[in-house]
PDB file of C-alpha atoms in Angstrom:
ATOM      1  CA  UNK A   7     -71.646 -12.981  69.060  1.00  0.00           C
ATOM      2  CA  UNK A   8     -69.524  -9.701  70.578  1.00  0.00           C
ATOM      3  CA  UNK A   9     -69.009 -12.285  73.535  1.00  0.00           C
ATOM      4  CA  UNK A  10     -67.133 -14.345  71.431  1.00  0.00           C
ATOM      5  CA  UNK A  11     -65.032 -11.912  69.618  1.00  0.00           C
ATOM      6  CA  UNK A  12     -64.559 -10.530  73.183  1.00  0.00           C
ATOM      7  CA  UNK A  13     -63.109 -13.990  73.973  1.00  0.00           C
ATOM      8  CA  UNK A  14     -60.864 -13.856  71.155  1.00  0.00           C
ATOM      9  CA  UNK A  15     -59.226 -10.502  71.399  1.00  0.00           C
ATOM     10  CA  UNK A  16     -58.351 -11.202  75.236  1.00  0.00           C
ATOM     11  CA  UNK A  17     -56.363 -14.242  74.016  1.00  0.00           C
ATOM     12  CA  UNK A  18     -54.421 -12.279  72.100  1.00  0.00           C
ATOM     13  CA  UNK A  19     -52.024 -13.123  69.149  1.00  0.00           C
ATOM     14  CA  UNK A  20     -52.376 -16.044  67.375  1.00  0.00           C
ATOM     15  CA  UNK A  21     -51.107 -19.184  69.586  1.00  0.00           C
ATOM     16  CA  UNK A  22     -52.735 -22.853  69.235  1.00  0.00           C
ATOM     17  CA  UNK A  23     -54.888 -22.118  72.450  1.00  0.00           C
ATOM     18  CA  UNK A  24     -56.100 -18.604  69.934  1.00  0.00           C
ATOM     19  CA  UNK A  25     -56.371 -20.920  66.568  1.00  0.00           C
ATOM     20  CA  UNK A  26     -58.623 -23.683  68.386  1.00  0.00           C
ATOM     21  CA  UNK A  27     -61.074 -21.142  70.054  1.00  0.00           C
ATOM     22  CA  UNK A  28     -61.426 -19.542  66.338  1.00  0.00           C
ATOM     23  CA  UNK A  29     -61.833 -22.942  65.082  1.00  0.00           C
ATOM     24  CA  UNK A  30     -64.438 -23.998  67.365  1.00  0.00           C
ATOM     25  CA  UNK A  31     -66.230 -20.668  67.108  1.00  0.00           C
ATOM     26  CA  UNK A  32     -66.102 -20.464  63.359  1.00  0.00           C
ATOM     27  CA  UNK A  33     -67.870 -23.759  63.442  1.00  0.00           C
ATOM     28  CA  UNK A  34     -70.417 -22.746  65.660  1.00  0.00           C
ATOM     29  CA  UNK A  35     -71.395 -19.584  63.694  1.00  0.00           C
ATOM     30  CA  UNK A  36     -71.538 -22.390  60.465  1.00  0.00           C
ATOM     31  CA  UNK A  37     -73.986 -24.366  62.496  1.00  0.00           C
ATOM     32  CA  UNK A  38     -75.808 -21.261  63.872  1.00  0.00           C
ATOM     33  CA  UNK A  39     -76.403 -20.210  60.512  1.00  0.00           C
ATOM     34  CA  UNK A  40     -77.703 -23.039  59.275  1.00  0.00           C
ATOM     35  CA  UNK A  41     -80.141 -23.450  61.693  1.00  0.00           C
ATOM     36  CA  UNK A  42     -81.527 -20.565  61.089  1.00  0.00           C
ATOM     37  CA  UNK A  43     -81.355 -20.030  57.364  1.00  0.00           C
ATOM     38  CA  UNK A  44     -83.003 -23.335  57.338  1.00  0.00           C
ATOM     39  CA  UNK A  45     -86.429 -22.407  59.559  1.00  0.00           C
ATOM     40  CA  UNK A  46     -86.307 -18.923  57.575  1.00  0.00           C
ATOM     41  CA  UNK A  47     -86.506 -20.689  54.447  1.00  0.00           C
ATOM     42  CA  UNK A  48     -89.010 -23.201  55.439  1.00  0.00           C
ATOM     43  CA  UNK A  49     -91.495 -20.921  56.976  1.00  0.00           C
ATOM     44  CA  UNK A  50     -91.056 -19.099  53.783  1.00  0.00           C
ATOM     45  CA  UNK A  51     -91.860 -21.917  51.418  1.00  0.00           C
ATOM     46  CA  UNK A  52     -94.696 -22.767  53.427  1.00  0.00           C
ATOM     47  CA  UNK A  53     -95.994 -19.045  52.905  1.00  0.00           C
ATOM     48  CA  UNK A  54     -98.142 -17.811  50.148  1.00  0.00           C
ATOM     49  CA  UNK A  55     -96.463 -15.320  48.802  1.00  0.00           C
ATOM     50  CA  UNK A  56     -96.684 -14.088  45.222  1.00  0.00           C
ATOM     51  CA  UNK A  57     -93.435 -15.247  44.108  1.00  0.00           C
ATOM     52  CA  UNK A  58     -93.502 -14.137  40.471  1.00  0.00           C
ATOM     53  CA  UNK A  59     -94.683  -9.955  41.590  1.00  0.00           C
ATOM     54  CA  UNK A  60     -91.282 -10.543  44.216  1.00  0.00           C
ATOM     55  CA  UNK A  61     -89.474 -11.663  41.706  1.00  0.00           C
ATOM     56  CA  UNK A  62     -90.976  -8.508  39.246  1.00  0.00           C
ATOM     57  CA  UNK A  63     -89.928  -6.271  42.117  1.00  0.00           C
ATOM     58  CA  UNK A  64     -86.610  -6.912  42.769  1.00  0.00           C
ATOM     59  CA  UNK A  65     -85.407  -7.517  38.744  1.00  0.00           C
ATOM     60  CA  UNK A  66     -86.957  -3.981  38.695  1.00  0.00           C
ATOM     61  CA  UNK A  67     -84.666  -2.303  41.952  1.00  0.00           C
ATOM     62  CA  UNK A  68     -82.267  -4.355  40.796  1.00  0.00           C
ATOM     63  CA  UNK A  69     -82.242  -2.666  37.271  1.00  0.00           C
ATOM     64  CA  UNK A  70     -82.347   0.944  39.282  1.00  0.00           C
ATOM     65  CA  UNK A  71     -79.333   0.179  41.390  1.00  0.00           C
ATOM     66  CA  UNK A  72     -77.085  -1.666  38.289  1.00  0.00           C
ATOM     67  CA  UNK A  73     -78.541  -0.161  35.613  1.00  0.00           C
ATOM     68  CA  UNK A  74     -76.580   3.017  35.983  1.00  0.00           C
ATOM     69  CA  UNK A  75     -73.676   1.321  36.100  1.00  0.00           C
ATOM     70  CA  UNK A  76     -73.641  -1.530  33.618  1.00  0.00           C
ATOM     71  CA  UNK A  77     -74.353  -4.350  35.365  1.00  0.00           C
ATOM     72  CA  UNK A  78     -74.563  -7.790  33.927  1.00  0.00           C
ATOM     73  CA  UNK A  79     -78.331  -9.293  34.273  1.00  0.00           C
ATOM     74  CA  UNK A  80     -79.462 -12.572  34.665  1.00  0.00           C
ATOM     75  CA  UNK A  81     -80.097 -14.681  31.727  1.00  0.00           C
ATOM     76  CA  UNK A  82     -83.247 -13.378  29.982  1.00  0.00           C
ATOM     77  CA  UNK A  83     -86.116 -16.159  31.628  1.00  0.00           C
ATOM     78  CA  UNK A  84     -83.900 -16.884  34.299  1.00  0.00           C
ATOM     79  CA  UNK A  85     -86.425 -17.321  37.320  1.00  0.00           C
ATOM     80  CA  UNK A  86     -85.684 -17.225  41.517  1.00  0.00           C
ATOM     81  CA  UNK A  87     -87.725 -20.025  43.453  1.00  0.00           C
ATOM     82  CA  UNK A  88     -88.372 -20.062  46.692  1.00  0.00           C
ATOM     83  CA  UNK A  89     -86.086 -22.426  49.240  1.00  0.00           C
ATOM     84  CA  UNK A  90     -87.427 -25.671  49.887  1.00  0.00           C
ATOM     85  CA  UNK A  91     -86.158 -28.172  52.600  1.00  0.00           C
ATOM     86  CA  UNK A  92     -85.887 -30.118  49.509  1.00  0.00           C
ATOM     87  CA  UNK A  93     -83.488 -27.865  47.225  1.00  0.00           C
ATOM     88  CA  UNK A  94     -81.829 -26.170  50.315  1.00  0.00           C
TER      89      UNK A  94
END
């Protein structure tokens, strides 16, 4: 990734060469992303992990860090799920 932005700031202000290298690069991070969100959150569906003592875990740090501060919460019963292939 530095390589890239490397690339960019040697082209130097914005001229049409500058705006399609950005494009093209923006898109590749998109794809990038995707492809690896999407094997992260298969391998993690196909885990088994105990989803409802994660999800206990992190309402509780997530009470410590907002609480303080007001926070809005979820929804009382509002539940995470894992990422599927499915519902990603």
């Amino acid at each position: 990734m530095k390589s890239l932005i490397d690339a960019l700031v040697a082209d130097g202000p914005p001229i049409a060469k500058y705006v399609a290298r950005l494009k093209v690069r923006g898109e590749y991070l998109v794809h990038h992303v995707r492809e690896q969100e999407g094997a992260l959150f298969r391998a993690l569906a196909e885990q088994p992990l105990p989803w409802q003592d994660l999800e206990a875990r992190m309402a509780a740090r997530r009470e410590e860090l907002t609480g303080a501060r007001g926070a809005a919460s979820p929804p009382a019963g509002a539940r995470c799920r894992p990422a599927t292939a499915q519902n990603w």
